mmCIF file of C-alpha atoms in Angstrom:
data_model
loop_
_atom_site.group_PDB
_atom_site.id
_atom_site.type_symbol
_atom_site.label_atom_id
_atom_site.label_comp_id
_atom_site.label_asym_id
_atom_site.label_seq_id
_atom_site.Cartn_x
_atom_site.Cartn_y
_atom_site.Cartn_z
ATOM 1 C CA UNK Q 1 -23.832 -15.659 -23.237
ATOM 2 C CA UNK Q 2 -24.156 -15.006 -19.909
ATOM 3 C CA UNK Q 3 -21.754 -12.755 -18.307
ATOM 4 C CA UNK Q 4 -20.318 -15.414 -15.579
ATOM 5 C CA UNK Q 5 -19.232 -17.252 -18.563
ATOM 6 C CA UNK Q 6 -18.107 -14.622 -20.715
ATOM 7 C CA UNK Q 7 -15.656 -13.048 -18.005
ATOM 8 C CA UNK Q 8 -12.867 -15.648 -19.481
ATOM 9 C CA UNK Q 9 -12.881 -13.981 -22.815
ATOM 10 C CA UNK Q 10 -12.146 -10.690 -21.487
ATOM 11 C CA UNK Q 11 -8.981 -9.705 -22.517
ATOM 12 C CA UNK Q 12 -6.113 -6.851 -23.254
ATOM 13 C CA UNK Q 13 -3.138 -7.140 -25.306
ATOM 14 C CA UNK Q 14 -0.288 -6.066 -23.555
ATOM 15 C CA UNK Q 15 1.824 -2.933 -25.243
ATOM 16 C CA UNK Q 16 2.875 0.238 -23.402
ATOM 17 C CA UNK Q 17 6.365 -0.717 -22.766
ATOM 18 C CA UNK Q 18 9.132 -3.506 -22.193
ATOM 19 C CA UNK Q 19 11.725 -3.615 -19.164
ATOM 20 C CA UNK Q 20 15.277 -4.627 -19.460
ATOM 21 C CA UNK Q 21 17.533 -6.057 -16.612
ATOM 22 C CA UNK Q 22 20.426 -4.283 -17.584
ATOM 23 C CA UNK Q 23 18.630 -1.018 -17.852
ATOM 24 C CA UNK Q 24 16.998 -1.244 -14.462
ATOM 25 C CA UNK Q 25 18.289 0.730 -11.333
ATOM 26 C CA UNK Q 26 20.813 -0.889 -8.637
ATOM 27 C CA UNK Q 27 18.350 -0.508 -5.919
ATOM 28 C CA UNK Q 28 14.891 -1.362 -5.707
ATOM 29 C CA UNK Q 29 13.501 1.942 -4.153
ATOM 30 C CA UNK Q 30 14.927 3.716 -7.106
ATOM 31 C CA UNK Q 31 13.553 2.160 -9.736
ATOM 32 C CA UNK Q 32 10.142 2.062 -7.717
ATOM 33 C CA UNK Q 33 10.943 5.968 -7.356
ATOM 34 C CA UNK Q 34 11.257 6.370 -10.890
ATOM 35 C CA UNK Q 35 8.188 4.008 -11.580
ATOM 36 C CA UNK Q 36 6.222 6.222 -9.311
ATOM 37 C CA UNK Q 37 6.810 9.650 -10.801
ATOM 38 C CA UNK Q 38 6.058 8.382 -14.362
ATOM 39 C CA UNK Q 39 2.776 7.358 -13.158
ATOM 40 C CA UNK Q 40 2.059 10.504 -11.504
ATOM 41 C CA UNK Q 41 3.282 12.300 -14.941
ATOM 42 C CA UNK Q 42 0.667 9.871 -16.500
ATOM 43 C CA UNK Q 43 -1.957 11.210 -14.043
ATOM 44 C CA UNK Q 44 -2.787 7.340 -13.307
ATOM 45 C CA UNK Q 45 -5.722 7.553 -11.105
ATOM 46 C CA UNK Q 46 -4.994 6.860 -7.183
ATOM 47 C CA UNK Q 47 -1.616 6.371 -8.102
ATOM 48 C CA UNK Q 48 -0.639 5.934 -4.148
ATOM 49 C CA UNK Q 49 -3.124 2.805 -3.529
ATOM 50 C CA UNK Q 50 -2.068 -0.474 -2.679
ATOM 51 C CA UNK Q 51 -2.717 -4.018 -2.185
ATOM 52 C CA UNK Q 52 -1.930 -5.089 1.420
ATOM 53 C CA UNK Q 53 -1.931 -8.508 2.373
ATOM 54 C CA UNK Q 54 -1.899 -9.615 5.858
ATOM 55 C CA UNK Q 55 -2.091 -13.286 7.322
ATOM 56 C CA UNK Q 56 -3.077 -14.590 10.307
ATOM 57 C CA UNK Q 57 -3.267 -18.722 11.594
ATOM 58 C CA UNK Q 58 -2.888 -19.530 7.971
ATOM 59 C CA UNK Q 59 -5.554 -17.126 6.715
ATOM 60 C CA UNK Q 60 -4.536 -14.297 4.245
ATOM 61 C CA UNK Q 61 -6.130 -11.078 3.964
ATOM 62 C CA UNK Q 62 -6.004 -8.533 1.560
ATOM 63 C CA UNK Q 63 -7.346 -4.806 1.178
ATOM 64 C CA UNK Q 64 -6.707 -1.283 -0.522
ATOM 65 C CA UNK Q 65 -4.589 1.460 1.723
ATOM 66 C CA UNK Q 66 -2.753 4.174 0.566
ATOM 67 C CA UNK Q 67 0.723 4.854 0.508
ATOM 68 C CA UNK Q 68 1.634 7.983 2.416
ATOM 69 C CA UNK Q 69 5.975 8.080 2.316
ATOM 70 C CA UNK Q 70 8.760 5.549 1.043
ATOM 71 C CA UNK Q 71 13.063 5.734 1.178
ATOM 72 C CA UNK Q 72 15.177 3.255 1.813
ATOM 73 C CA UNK Q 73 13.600 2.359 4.840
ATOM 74 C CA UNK Q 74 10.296 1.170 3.653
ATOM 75 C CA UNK Q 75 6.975 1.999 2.358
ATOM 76 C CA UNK Q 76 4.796 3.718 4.981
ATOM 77 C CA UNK Q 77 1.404 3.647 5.490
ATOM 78 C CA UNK Q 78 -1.160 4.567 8.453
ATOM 79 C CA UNK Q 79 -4.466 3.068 9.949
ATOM 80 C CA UNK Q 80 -6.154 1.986 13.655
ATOM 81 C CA UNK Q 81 -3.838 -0.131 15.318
ATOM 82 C CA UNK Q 82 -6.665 -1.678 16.749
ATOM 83 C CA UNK Q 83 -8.233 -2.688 12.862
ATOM 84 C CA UNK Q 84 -7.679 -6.180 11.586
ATOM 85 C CA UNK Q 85 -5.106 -5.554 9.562
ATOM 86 C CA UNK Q 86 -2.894 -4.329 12.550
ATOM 87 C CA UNK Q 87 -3.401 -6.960 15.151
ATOM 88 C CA UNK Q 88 -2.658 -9.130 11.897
ATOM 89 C CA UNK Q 89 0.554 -7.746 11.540
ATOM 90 C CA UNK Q 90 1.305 -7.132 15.085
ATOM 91 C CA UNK Q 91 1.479 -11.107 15.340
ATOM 92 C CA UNK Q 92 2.872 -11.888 11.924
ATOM 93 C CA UNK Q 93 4.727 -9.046 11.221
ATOM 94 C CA UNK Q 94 5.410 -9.371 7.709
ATOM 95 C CA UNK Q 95 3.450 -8.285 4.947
ATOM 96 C CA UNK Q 96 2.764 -7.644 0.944
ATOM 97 C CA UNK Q 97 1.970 -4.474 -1.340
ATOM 98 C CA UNK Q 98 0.846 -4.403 -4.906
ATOM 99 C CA UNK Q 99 0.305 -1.206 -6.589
ATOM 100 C CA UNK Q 100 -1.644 -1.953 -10.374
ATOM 101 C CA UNK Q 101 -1.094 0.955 -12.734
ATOM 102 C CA UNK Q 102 -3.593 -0.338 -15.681
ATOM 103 C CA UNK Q 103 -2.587 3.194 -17.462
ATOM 104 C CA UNK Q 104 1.465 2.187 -18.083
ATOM 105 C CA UNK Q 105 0.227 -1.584 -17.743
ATOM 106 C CA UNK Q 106 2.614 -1.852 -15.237
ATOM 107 C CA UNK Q 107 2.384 -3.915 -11.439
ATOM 108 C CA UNK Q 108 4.682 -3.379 -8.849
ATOM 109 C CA UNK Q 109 4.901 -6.505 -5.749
ATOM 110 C CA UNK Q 110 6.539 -5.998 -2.400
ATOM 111 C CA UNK Q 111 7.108 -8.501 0.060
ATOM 112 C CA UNK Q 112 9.018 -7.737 3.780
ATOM 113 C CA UNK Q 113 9.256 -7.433 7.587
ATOM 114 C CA UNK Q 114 6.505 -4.598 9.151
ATOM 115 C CA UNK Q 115 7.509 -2.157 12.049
ATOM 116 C CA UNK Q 116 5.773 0.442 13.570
ATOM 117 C CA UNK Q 117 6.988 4.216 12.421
ATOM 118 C CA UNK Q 118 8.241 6.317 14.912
ATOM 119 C CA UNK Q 119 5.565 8.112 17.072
ATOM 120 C CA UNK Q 120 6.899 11.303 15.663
ATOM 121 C CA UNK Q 121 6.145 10.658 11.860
ATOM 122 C CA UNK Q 122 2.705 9.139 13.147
ATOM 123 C CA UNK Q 123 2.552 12.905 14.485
ATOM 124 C CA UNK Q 124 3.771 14.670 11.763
ATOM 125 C CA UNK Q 125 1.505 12.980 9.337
ATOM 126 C CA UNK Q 126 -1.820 12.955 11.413
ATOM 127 C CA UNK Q 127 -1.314 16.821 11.722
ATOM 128 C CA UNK Q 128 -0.968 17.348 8.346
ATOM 129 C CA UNK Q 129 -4.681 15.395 7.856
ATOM 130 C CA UNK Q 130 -7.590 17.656 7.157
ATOM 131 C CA UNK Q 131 -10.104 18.104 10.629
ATOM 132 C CA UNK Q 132 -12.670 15.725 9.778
ATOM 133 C CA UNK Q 133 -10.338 12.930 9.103
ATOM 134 C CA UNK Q 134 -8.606 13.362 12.274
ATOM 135 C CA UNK Q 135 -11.555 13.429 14.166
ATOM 136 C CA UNK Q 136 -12.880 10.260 12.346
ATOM 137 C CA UNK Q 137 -10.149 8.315 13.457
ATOM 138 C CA UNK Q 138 -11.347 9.356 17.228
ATOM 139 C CA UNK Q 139 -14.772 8.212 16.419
ATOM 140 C CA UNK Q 140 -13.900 4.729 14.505
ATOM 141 C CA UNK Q 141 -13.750 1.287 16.072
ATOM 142 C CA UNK Q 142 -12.303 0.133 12.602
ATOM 143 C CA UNK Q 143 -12.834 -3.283 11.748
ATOM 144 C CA UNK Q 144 -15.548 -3.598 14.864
ATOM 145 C CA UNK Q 145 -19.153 -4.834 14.783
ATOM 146 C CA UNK Q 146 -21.561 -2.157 14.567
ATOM 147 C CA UNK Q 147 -25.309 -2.353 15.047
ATOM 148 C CA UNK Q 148 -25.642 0.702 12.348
ATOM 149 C CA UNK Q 149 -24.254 4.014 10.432
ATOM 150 C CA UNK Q 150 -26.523 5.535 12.921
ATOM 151 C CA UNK Q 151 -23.540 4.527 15.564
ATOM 152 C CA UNK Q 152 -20.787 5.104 13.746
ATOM 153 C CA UNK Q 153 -22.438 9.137 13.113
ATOM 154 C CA UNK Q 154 -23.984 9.314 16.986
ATOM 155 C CA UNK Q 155 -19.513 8.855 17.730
ATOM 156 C CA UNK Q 156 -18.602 11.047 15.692
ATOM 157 C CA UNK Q 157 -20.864 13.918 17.105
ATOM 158 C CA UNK Q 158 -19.428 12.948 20.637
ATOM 159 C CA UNK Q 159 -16.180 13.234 19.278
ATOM 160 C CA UNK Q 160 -17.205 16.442 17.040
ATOM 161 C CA UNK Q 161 -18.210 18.187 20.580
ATOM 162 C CA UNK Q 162 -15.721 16.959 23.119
ATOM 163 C CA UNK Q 163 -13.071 18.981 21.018
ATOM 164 C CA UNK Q 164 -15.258 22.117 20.333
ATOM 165 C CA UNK Q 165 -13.273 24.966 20.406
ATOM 166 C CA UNK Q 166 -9.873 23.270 20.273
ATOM 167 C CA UNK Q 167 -7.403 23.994 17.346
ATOM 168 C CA UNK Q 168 -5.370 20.970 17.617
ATOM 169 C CA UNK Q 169 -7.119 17.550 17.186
ATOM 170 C CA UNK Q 170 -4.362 15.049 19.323
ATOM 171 C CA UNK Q 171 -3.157 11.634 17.722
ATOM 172 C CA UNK Q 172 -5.401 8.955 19.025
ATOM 173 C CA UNK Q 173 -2.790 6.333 20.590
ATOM 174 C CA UNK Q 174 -4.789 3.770 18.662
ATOM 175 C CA UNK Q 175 -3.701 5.109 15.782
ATOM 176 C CA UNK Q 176 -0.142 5.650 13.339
ATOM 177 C CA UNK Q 177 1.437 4.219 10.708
ATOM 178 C CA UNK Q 178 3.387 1.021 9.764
ATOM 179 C CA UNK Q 179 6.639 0.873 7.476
ATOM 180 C CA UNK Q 180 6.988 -2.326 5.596
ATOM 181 C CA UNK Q 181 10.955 -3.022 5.212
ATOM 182 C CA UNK Q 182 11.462 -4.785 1.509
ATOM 183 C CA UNK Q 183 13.412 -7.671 0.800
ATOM 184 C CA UNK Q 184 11.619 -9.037 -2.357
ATOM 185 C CA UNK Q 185 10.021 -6.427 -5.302
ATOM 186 C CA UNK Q 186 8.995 -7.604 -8.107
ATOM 187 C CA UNK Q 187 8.092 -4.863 -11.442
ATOM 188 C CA UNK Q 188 5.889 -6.271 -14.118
ATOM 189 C CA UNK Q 189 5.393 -5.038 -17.245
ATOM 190 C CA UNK Q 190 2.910 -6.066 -19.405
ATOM 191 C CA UNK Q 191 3.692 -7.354 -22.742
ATOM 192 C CA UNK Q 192 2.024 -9.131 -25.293
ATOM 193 C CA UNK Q 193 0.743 -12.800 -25.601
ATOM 194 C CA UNK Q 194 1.225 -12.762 -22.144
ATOM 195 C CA UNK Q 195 5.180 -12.972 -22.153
ATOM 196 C CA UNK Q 196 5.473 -10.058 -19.771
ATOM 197 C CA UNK Q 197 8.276 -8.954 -18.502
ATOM 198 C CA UNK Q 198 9.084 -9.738 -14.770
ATOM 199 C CA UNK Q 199 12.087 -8.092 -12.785
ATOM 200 C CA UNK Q 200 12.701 -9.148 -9.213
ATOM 201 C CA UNK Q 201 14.911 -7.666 -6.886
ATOM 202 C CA UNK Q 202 16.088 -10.066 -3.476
ATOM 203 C CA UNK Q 203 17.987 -8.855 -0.961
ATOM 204 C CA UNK Q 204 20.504 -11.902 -0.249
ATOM 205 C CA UNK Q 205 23.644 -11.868 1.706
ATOM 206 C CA UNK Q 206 23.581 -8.051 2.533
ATOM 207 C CA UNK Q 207 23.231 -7.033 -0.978
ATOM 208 C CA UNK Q 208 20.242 -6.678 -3.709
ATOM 209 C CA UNK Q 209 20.180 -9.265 -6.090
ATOM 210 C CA UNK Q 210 18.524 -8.396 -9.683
ATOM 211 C CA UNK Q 211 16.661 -11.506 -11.779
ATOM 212 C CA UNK Q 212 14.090 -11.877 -14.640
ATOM 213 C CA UNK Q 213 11.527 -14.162 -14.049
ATOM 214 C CA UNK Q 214 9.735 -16.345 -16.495
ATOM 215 C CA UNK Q 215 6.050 -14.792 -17.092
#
């Protein structure tokens, strides 16, 4: 059988774990805390990357980032706000996250507004990037055309030389991070014959509202 048709009959069963409503922390961002840290203790692979879905006229778009901070306020991230994915957000400033931990069989979804982070954390973070990744984000048009790698390597030897000799690399002003505010997280667990279990958190009328959704 030819793998395009066999894909369907892949399959896992479902049996890691079960969540409970009543078990489940008051407020989103501790549970997702808590969530976190046992997949770190599981040494799940990438453990920070996420799903982020962007729209723009009616057309979705989704790719991987990495989450870099979270607390009440948000989950932060940082790119080019020049890319895609910013100008997307920029004019429909809301956005999604899913992180997929295959390892606990566990999905987390977050849905909510998108601000800018202060300049300051944009700081704070892009000094604490190694060299070369500072400099790359000098020498990127992200999301641009390109005629080559040949281009993308010729700016980054511009950009290599034109701060020769300086210990600080500056923050590009193209370039920081993006906090998306929650109102909506969903955490799935996997269970089996497909009757996972599905806990949503909505913030309604000032407060956080805690439901199980059907699988």
């Amino acid at each position: 059988m030819s793998l395009r048709k066999d894909v369907a009959n892949i399959r896992v069963d479902y049996t890691k774990g079960a969540l409970d409503e009543t078990l489940v922390a008051a407020h989103p961002i501790d549970e997702f805390e808590r969530w976190f840290q046992e997949a770190v203790d599981s040494e799940v692979e990438e453990v920070n990357a996420m799903s982020l879905g962007t729209v723009s006229g009616g057309r979705p778009s989704v790719r991987i980032v990495l989450l870099k901070g979270f607390d009440e306020r948000g989950f932060v991230f940082y790119t080019n706000y020049e890319s895609r994915k910013s100008l997307e957000m920029e004019q429909e400033p809301m956005a999604a996250l899913t992180f997929f931990w295959p390892e606990l069989q566990r999905q987390v979804r977050i849905e909510g507004k998108v601000e800018r982070v202060s300049a300051t954390e944009s700081d704070e973070y892009y000094a604490s990037r190694d060299r070369g990744s500072r400099l790359g984000a000098w020498a990127s048009p992200q999301s641009r055309v390109i005629e080559g790698r040949e281009v993308l390597e010729a700016r980054v030897a511009e950009v290599v030389k034109e701060f020769e000799g300086q210990d600080e690399v500056p923050r590009p002003p193209h370039w920081g991070g993006f906090r998306v505010q929650p109102d909506w997280v969903e955490f799935w667990q996997g269970r089996p014959s497909r009757l996972h279990d599905r806990i949503v958190y909505q913030f309604e009328a000032g407060q956080w509202q805690i439901h199980r959704l059907a699988p």
